[in-house]
Amino acid sequence: KLVRMLRESLASFSNVKIIHADILKIAPQQLLGDFWATPELAQGYKVVANLPYYITSPILRHFLEAWAKPSLMVVMVKKYAVVIVGGGPAGIFASLELSNAGIGVLLLDKGREIDARSCPIQKGNDHCILCSPCHLVSGFGGAGAFSDGKLTLSIEVGGRLKELIGPDQAKMLVDYIDTFYLKFGAQQKVYGIGEKVAELEHQATLAGLRLIPVKLRHLGTERCRQVLKAMQRQLSSKIDIKLRIAFLAAFKAFFASSLSALVTLLGSTKV
């Protein structure tokens, strides 16, 4: 969509050409066109870019090792390759995966730290006073920070994961996620397996019913909070986490810098 918008907005500039391609898969001479045939002119081209930090070096080498090198390169390096809005389960596990791969992440949530979250009803209020944001659902860990923490380790119940990616892949993914909980302090004991379950399954079959055995790992309310806090401690050493007031400031700053970089790039291109 951005490419189409740029082509439309810059269509009146005869000295501007929009190329939609992977910069590492296209040779500089293809970008320069006819100018490549004249070394004097080719040496005069400039490169202006806003790049993710993890790909900056390959792109710089791509141009600097070319036959006709640029006379000037202006590169703004993005600190974050990914911005995740929401510190619930999806945001936390996405952050863990990306940070383990060495990718720069900014995690934003409008709520507070786990220990700073409390519901007035839990303190004796007889009705909701409409906290903004709600301490039960906002903040690192989301509503899960106050749950009983029961992990259903089965692909047979709870969603359509098996249909979407197939039973083998779904089972692998469930087991993989479970290793994270164990790593961060979940108890080893698993419920829902053993001889009693097998006997119940047999009795259900005799009655014309199907019993679906489900492995269950029980964290408990307090243990669940400790597991989430352990996850946050590790993430804090690898990524930036902005909660509550810092959320809005970081959100605005990120998009303001991105817009500024785009305007700079377009301005340089027009010239």
mmCIF file of C-alpha atoms in Angstrom:
data_model
loop_
_atom_site.group_PDB
_atom_site.id
_atom_site.type_symbol
_atom_site.label_atom_id
_atom_site.label_comp_id
_atom_site.label_asym_id
_atom_site.label_seq_id
_atom_site.Cartn_x
_atom_site.Cartn_y
_atom_site.Cartn_z
ATOM 1 C CA LYS A 1 0.000 0.000 0.000
ATOM 2 C CA LEU A 2 2.830 2.423 0.842
ATOM 3 C CA VAL A 3 4.511 1.773 -2.522
ATOM 4 C CA ARG A 4 1.290 2.553 -4.372
ATOM 5 C CA MET A 5 0.788 5.753 -2.354
ATOM 6 C CA LEU A 6 4.357 6.892 -3.020
ATOM 7 C CA ARG A 7 4.028 6.236 -6.747
ATOM 8 C CA GLU A 8 0.821 8.252 -6.863
ATOM 9 C CA SER A 9 2.081 11.169 -4.765
ATOM 10 C CA LEU A 10 5.452 11.412 -6.549
ATOM 11 C CA ALA A 11 4.206 10.758 -10.073
ATOM 12 C CA SER A 12 4.764 14.386 -11.097
ATOM 13 C CA PHE A 13 8.512 14.228 -10.322
ATOM 14 C CA SER A 14 10.403 13.046 -13.386
ATOM 15 C CA ASN A 15 13.617 12.583 -11.384
ATOM 16 C CA VAL A 16 12.034 10.165 -8.892
ATOM 17 C CA LYS A 17 11.693 6.441 -9.506
ATOM 18 C CA ILE A 18 10.035 4.093 -7.000
ATOM 19 C CA ILE A 19 11.550 0.602 -6.979
ATOM 20 C CA HIS A 20 9.787 -2.084 -4.946
ATOM 21 C CA ALA A 21 12.493 -4.696 -4.292
ATOM 22 C CA ASP A 22 14.808 -6.275 -1.730
ATOM 23 C CA ILE A 23 17.870 -4.014 -1.639
ATOM 24 C CA LEU A 24 20.179 -6.987 -1.016
ATOM 25 C CA LYS A 25 18.851 -8.743 -4.110
ATOM 26 C CA ILE A 26 19.210 -5.851 -6.512
ATOM 27 C CA ALA A 27 22.595 -4.581 -7.708
ATOM 28 C CA PRO A 28 23.449 -0.882 -7.278
ATOM 29 C CA GLN A 29 23.912 -0.560 -11.046
ATOM 30 C CA GLN A 30 20.256 -1.509 -11.495
ATOM 31 C CA LEU A 31 19.282 1.324 -9.179
ATOM 32 C CA LEU A 32 21.517 3.805 -10.996
ATOM 33 C CA GLY A 33 20.355 2.861 -14.489
ATOM 34 C CA ASP A 34 22.149 4.838 -17.207
ATOM 35 C CA PHE A 35 24.317 6.665 -14.643
ATOM 36 C CA TRP A 36 26.203 3.408 -13.975
ATOM 37 C CA ALA A 37 27.868 3.647 -17.396
ATOM 38 C CA THR A 38 29.591 6.896 -16.387
ATOM 39 C CA PRO A 39 31.967 6.417 -13.433
ATOM 40 C CA GLU A 40 32.163 10.156 -12.765
ATOM 41 C CA LEU A 41 28.404 10.396 -12.369
ATOM 42 C CA ALA A 42 28.060 7.087 -10.612
ATOM 43 C CA GLN A 43 30.511 8.242 -7.943
ATOM 44 C CA GLY A 44 28.226 11.174 -7.238
ATOM 45 C CA TYR A 45 25.184 9.276 -6.052
ATOM 46 C CA LYS A 46 24.061 9.419 -2.425
ATOM 47 C CA VAL A 47 22.299 6.864 -0.223
ATOM 48 C CA VAL A 48 19.763 7.994 2.394
ATOM 49 C CA ALA A 49 18.071 5.268 4.433
ATOM 50 C CA ASN A 50 16.220 4.402 7.639
ATOM 51 C CA LEU A 51 17.214 0.820 8.501
ATOM 52 C CA PRO A 52 16.545 -1.812 11.165
ATOM 53 C CA TYR A 53 19.757 -2.286 13.145
ATOM 54 C CA TYR A 54 20.047 -6.010 12.409
ATOM 55 C CA ILE A 55 20.327 -5.519 8.648
ATOM 56 C CA THR A 56 22.316 -2.278 8.561
ATOM 57 C CA SER A 57 25.775 -3.861 8.105
ATOM 58 C CA PRO A 58 24.840 -6.085 5.122
ATOM 59 C CA ILE A 59 23.256 -3.148 3.309
ATOM 60 C CA LEU A 60 26.233 -0.858 3.944
ATOM 61 C CA ARG A 61 28.616 -3.516 2.624
ATOM 62 C CA HIS A 62 26.345 -4.042 -0.383
ATOM 63 C CA PHE A 63 26.970 -0.451 -1.501
ATOM 64 C CA LEU A 64 30.527 0.080 -0.261
ATOM 65 C CA GLU A 65 31.805 -3.061 -1.976
ATOM 66 C CA ALA A 66 30.218 -2.088 -5.295
ATOM 67 C CA TRP A 67 32.339 -0.913 -8.238
ATOM 68 C CA ALA A 68 30.857 2.582 -8.130
ATOM 69 C CA LYS A 69 30.657 3.573 -4.483
ATOM 70 C CA PRO A 70 28.349 6.306 -3.173
ATOM 71 C CA SER A 71 29.899 9.669 -2.373
ATOM 72 C CA LEU A 72 27.751 9.977 0.752
ATOM 73 C CA MET A 73 25.636 7.658 2.887
ATOM 74 C CA VAL A 74 23.198 8.970 5.510
ATOM 75 C CA VAL A 75 21.754 6.094 7.529
ATOM 76 C CA MET A 76 19.378 6.307 10.470
ATOM 77 C CA VAL A 77 19.360 3.054 12.439
ATOM 78 C CA LYS A 78 16.159 1.922 14.101
ATOM 79 C CA LYS A 79 16.631 0.698 17.655
ATOM 80 C CA TYR A 80 13.551 -1.492 17.453
ATOM 81 C CA ALA A 81 12.765 -3.920 14.698
ATOM 82 C CA VAL A 82 9.410 -4.751 16.297
ATOM 83 C CA VAL A 83 6.991 -2.813 18.518
ATOM 84 C CA ILE A 84 4.483 -4.976 20.417
ATOM 85 C CA VAL A 85 1.423 -3.271 21.880
ATOM 86 C CA GLY A 86 -0.011 -5.230 24.805
ATOM 87 C CA GLY A 87 1.783 -7.129 27.572
ATOM 88 C CA GLY A 88 -0.630 -10.054 27.787
ATOM 89 C CA PRO A 89 0.266 -13.678 26.970
ATOM 90 C CA ALA A 90 0.572 -13.071 23.210
ATOM 91 C CA GLY A 91 2.779 -10.019 23.690
ATOM 92 C CA ILE A 92 4.960 -11.731 26.296
ATOM 93 C CA PHE A 93 5.602 -14.881 24.276
ATOM 94 C CA ALA A 94 6.169 -12.914 21.066
ATOM 95 C CA SER A 95 8.731 -10.828 22.972
ATOM 96 C CA LEU A 96 10.443 -13.942 24.341
ATOM 97 C CA GLU A 97 10.730 -15.521 20.897
ATOM 98 C CA LEU A 98 11.959 -12.367 19.174
ATOM 99 C CA SER A 99 14.431 -11.409 21.908
ATOM 100 C CA ASN A 100 15.878 -14.931 21.927
ATOM 101 C CA ALA A 101 16.537 -14.447 18.210
ATOM 102 C CA GLY A 102 18.414 -11.217 18.936
ATOM 103 C CA ILE A 103 15.746 -8.926 17.484
ATOM 104 C CA GLY A 104 15.220 -5.494 19.061
ATOM 105 C CA VAL A 105 11.774 -5.223 20.665
ATOM 106 C CA LEU A 106 9.766 -2.494 22.376
ATOM 107 C CA LEU A 107 6.858 -3.853 24.447
ATOM 108 C CA LEU A 108 4.140 -1.352 25.364
ATOM 109 C CA ASP A 109 1.220 -1.698 27.779
ATOM 110 C CA LYS A 110 -0.970 0.990 29.332
ATOM 111 C CA GLY A 111 -1.168 -0.850 32.674
ATOM 112 C CA ARG A 112 1.190 -1.051 35.653
ATOM 113 C CA GLU A 113 3.771 -3.457 37.029
ATOM 114 C CA ILE A 114 2.286 -6.661 38.471
ATOM 115 C CA ASP A 115 2.949 -5.680 42.101
ATOM 116 C CA ALA A 116 1.412 -2.233 41.543
ATOM 117 C CA ARG A 117 -1.887 -3.641 40.266
ATOM 118 C CA SER A 118 -4.792 -4.145 42.660
ATOM 119 C CA CYS A 119 -8.570 -4.009 42.263
ATOM 120 C CA PRO A 120 -10.460 -1.753 44.738
ATOM 121 C CA ILE A 121 -13.077 -4.501 45.106
ATOM 122 C CA GLN A 122 -10.348 -6.759 46.481
ATOM 123 C CA LYS A 123 -9.690 -4.091 49.119
ATOM 124 C CA GLY A 124 -13.292 -3.922 50.298
ATOM 125 C CA ASN A 125 -15.146 -1.772 47.754
ATOM 126 C CA ASP A 126 -18.599 -3.163 47.015
ATOM 127 C CA HIS A 127 -18.641 -2.028 43.378
ATOM 128 C CA CYS A 128 -16.363 -1.296 40.430
ATOM 129 C CA ILE A 129 -15.097 2.298 40.391
ATOM 130 C CA LEU A 130 -14.027 2.102 36.731
ATOM 131 C CA CYS A 131 -10.266 2.388 37.174
ATOM 132 C CA SER A 132 -8.594 3.643 34.003
ATOM 133 C CA PRO A 133 -6.910 1.499 32.991
ATOM 134 C CA CYS A 134 -8.467 -1.475 34.752
ATOM 135 C CA HIS A 135 -5.795 -3.010 36.992
ATOM 136 C CA LEU A 136 -7.178 -6.509 36.522
ATOM 137 C CA VAL A 137 -6.763 -6.660 32.751
ATOM 138 C CA SER A 138 -4.074 -4.036 32.000
ATOM 139 C CA GLY A 139 -0.381 -4.284 32.757
ATOM 140 C CA PHE A 140 2.325 -6.889 32.326
ATOM 141 C CA GLY A 141 0.741 -10.349 32.250
ATOM 142 C CA GLY A 142 -2.749 -9.086 31.456
ATOM 143 C CA ALA A 143 -5.633 -10.695 33.315
ATOM 144 C CA GLY A 144 -3.537 -13.846 33.635
ATOM 145 C CA ALA A 145 -1.568 -12.216 36.453
ATOM 146 C CA PHE A 146 -4.599 -12.726 38.706
ATOM 147 C CA SER A 147 -5.782 -16.077 37.392
ATOM 148 C CA ASP A 148 -5.543 -19.467 39.078
ATOM 149 C CA GLY A 149 -3.020 -20.395 36.416
ATOM 150 C CA LYS A 150 -4.266 -23.680 35.010
ATOM 151 C CA LEU A 151 -2.433 -24.698 31.830
ATOM 152 C CA THR A 152 -4.421 -27.105 29.651
ATOM 153 C CA LEU A 153 -1.755 -29.071 27.800
ATOM 154 C CA SER A 154 -4.026 -30.585 25.167
ATOM 155 C CA ILE A 155 -4.907 -29.890 21.547
ATOM 156 C CA GLU A 156 -8.329 -31.527 21.918
ATOM 157 C CA VAL A 157 -9.990 -28.712 23.861
ATOM 158 C CA GLY A 158 -9.901 -24.945 24.026
ATOM 159 C CA GLY A 159 -9.600 -23.823 20.422
ATOM 160 C CA ARG A 160 -8.993 -24.601 16.749
ATOM 161 C CA LEU A 161 -5.210 -24.886 16.823
ATOM 162 C CA LYS A 162 -5.278 -28.495 15.610
ATOM 163 C CA GLU A 163 -7.435 -27.534 12.621
ATOM 164 C CA LEU A 164 -5.262 -24.563 11.723
ATOM 165 C CA ILE A 165 -1.789 -26.127 11.756
ATOM 166 C CA GLY A 166 -2.394 -29.876 12.029
ATOM 167 C CA PRO A 167 -2.264 -32.155 15.093
ATOM 168 C CA ASP A 168 1.468 -32.880 15.049
ATOM 169 C CA GLN A 169 2.496 -29.245 14.781
ATOM 170 C CA ALA A 170 -0.122 -28.222 17.343
ATOM 171 C CA LYS A 171 1.117 -30.787 19.866
ATOM 172 C CA MET A 172 4.705 -29.657 19.301
ATOM 173 C CA LEU A 173 3.712 -26.033 19.875
ATOM 174 C CA VAL A 174 1.814 -26.793 23.106
ATOM 175 C CA ASP A 175 4.793 -28.730 24.475
ATOM 176 C CA TYR A 176 7.159 -25.955 23.397
ATOM 177 C CA ILE A 177 5.163 -23.275 25.223
ATOM 178 C CA ASP A 178 5.014 -25.498 28.307
ATOM 179 C CA THR A 179 8.823 -25.500 28.460
ATOM 180 C CA PHE A 180 8.747 -21.732 28.946
ATOM 181 C CA TYR A 181 6.502 -22.031 31.995
ATOM 182 C CA LEU A 182 8.763 -24.707 33.467
ATOM 183 C CA LYS A 183 11.837 -22.584 32.792
ATOM 184 C CA PHE A 184 10.342 -19.649 34.674
ATOM 185 C CA GLY A 185 9.216 -21.561 37.753
ATOM 186 C CA ALA A 186 6.046 -23.557 37.053
ATOM 187 C CA GLN A 187 5.706 -26.682 39.174
ATOM 188 C CA GLN A 188 6.723 -29.962 37.543
ATOM 189 C CA LYS A 189 3.645 -31.939 38.598
ATOM 190 C CA VAL A 190 1.025 -32.593 35.906
ATOM 191 C CA TYR A 191 -2.560 -33.642 36.636
ATOM 192 C CA GLY A 192 -4.996 -35.575 34.446
ATOM 193 C CA ILE A 193 -2.869 -38.633 33.701
ATOM 194 C CA GLY A 194 -2.468 -42.011 35.384
ATOM 195 C CA GLU A 195 -4.383 -45.202 36.124
ATOM 196 C CA LYS A 196 -7.487 -43.459 37.497
ATOM 197 C CA VAL A 197 -7.893 -41.502 34.271
ATOM 198 C CA ALA A 198 -7.529 -44.683 32.215
ATOM 199 C CA GLU A 199 -10.236 -46.346 34.311
ATOM 200 C CA LEU A 200 -12.588 -43.380 33.886
ATOM 201 C CA GLU A 201 -11.966 -43.446 30.141
ATOM 202 C CA HIS A 202 -12.878 -47.144 30.090
ATOM 203 C CA GLN A 203 -16.090 -46.549 32.036
ATOM 204 C CA ALA A 204 -17.059 -43.701 29.714
ATOM 205 C CA THR A 205 -16.585 -45.968 26.695
ATOM 206 C CA LEU A 206 -18.852 -48.601 28.240
ATOM 207 C CA ALA A 207 -21.507 -45.910 28.686
ATOM 208 C CA GLY A 208 -21.227 -44.814 25.044
ATOM 209 C CA LEU A 209 -19.333 -41.647 25.921
ATOM 210 C CA ARG A 210 -15.926 -40.292 25.011
ATOM 211 C CA LEU A 211 -13.699 -39.029 27.782
ATOM 212 C CA ILE A 212 -10.937 -36.706 26.605
ATOM 213 C CA PRO A 213 -7.944 -37.015 28.950
ATOM 214 C CA VAL A 214 -6.319 -33.627 29.419
ATOM 215 C CA LYS A 215 -2.949 -32.964 30.996
ATOM 216 C CA LEU A 216 -3.185 -30.013 33.368
ATOM 217 C CA ARG A 217 -0.374 -28.045 34.947
ATOM 218 C CA HIS A 218 -1.621 -26.045 37.921
ATOM 219 C CA LEU A 219 0.364 -22.914 38.721
ATOM 220 C CA GLY A 220 -1.801 -21.406 41.438
ATOM 221 C CA THR A 221 -2.549 -17.677 41.776
ATOM 222 C CA GLU A 222 0.639 -16.719 43.640
ATOM 223 C CA ARG A 223 2.895 -18.999 41.578
ATOM 224 C CA CYS A 224 1.393 -17.579 38.376
ATOM 225 C CA ARG A 225 2.419 -14.060 39.429
ATOM 226 C CA GLN A 226 5.934 -15.250 40.256
ATOM 227 C CA VAL A 227 6.276 -16.959 36.866
ATOM 228 C CA LEU A 228 5.187 -13.782 35.067
ATOM 229 C CA LYS A 229 7.567 -11.649 37.125
ATOM 230 C CA ALA A 230 10.420 -14.009 36.225
ATOM 231 C CA MET A 231 9.503 -13.614 32.546
ATOM 232 C CA GLN A 232 9.509 -9.833 32.929
ATOM 233 C CA ARG A 233 12.927 -9.856 34.617
ATOM 234 C CA GLN A 234 14.466 -11.778 31.739
ATOM 235 C CA LEU A 235 12.770 -9.655 29.096
ATOM 236 C CA SER A 236 13.856 -6.435 30.832
ATOM 237 C CA SER A 237 17.481 -7.454 30.297
ATOM 238 C CA LYS A 238 16.934 -7.933 26.556
ATOM 239 C CA ILE A 239 14.191 -5.551 25.424
ATOM 240 C CA ASP A 240 12.606 -2.248 26.425
ATOM 241 C CA ILE A 241 9.316 -2.491 28.326
ATOM 242 C CA LYS A 242 7.222 0.652 28.755
ATOM 243 C CA LEU A 243 4.257 0.474 31.129
ATOM 244 C CA ARG A 244 1.560 2.946 32.165
ATOM 245 C CA ILE A 245 2.567 6.607 31.567
ATOM 246 C CA ALA A 246 5.682 5.625 29.648
ATOM 247 C CA PHE A 247 3.449 3.702 27.230
ATOM 248 C CA LEU A 248 1.913 6.775 25.610
ATOM 249 C CA ALA A 249 5.173 8.724 25.519
ATOM 250 C CA ALA A 250 7.072 5.845 23.905
ATOM 251 C CA PHE A 251 4.236 5.152 21.475
ATOM 252 C CA LYS A 252 4.170 8.778 20.293
ATOM 253 C CA ALA A 253 7.964 9.044 20.123
ATOM 254 C CA PHE A 254 8.314 5.891 18.025
ATOM 255 C CA PHE A 255 5.795 6.934 15.385
ATOM 256 C CA ALA A 256 7.042 10.523 15.373
ATOM 257 C CA SER A 257 10.590 9.325 14.627
ATOM 258 C CA SER A 258 9.325 6.957 11.929
ATOM 259 C CA LEU A 259 7.354 9.767 10.282
ATOM 260 C CA SER A 260 10.346 12.108 10.506
ATOM 261 C CA ALA A 261 12.597 9.519 8.881
ATOM 262 C CA LEU A 262 10.119 9.000 6.051
ATOM 263 C CA VAL A 263 9.802 12.750 5.445
ATOM 264 C CA THR A 264 13.608 13.093 5.427
ATOM 265 C CA LEU A 265 13.964 10.243 2.968
ATOM 266 C CA LEU A 266 11.302 11.649 0.646
ATOM 267 C CA GLY A 267 12.801 15.120 0.880
ATOM 268 C CA SER A 268 16.257 13.824 -0.038
ATOM 269 C CA THR A 269 14.820 11.793 -2.892
ATOM 270 C CA LYS A 270 13.105 14.799 -4.426
ATOM 271 C CA VAL A 271 16.332 16.768 -4.423
#
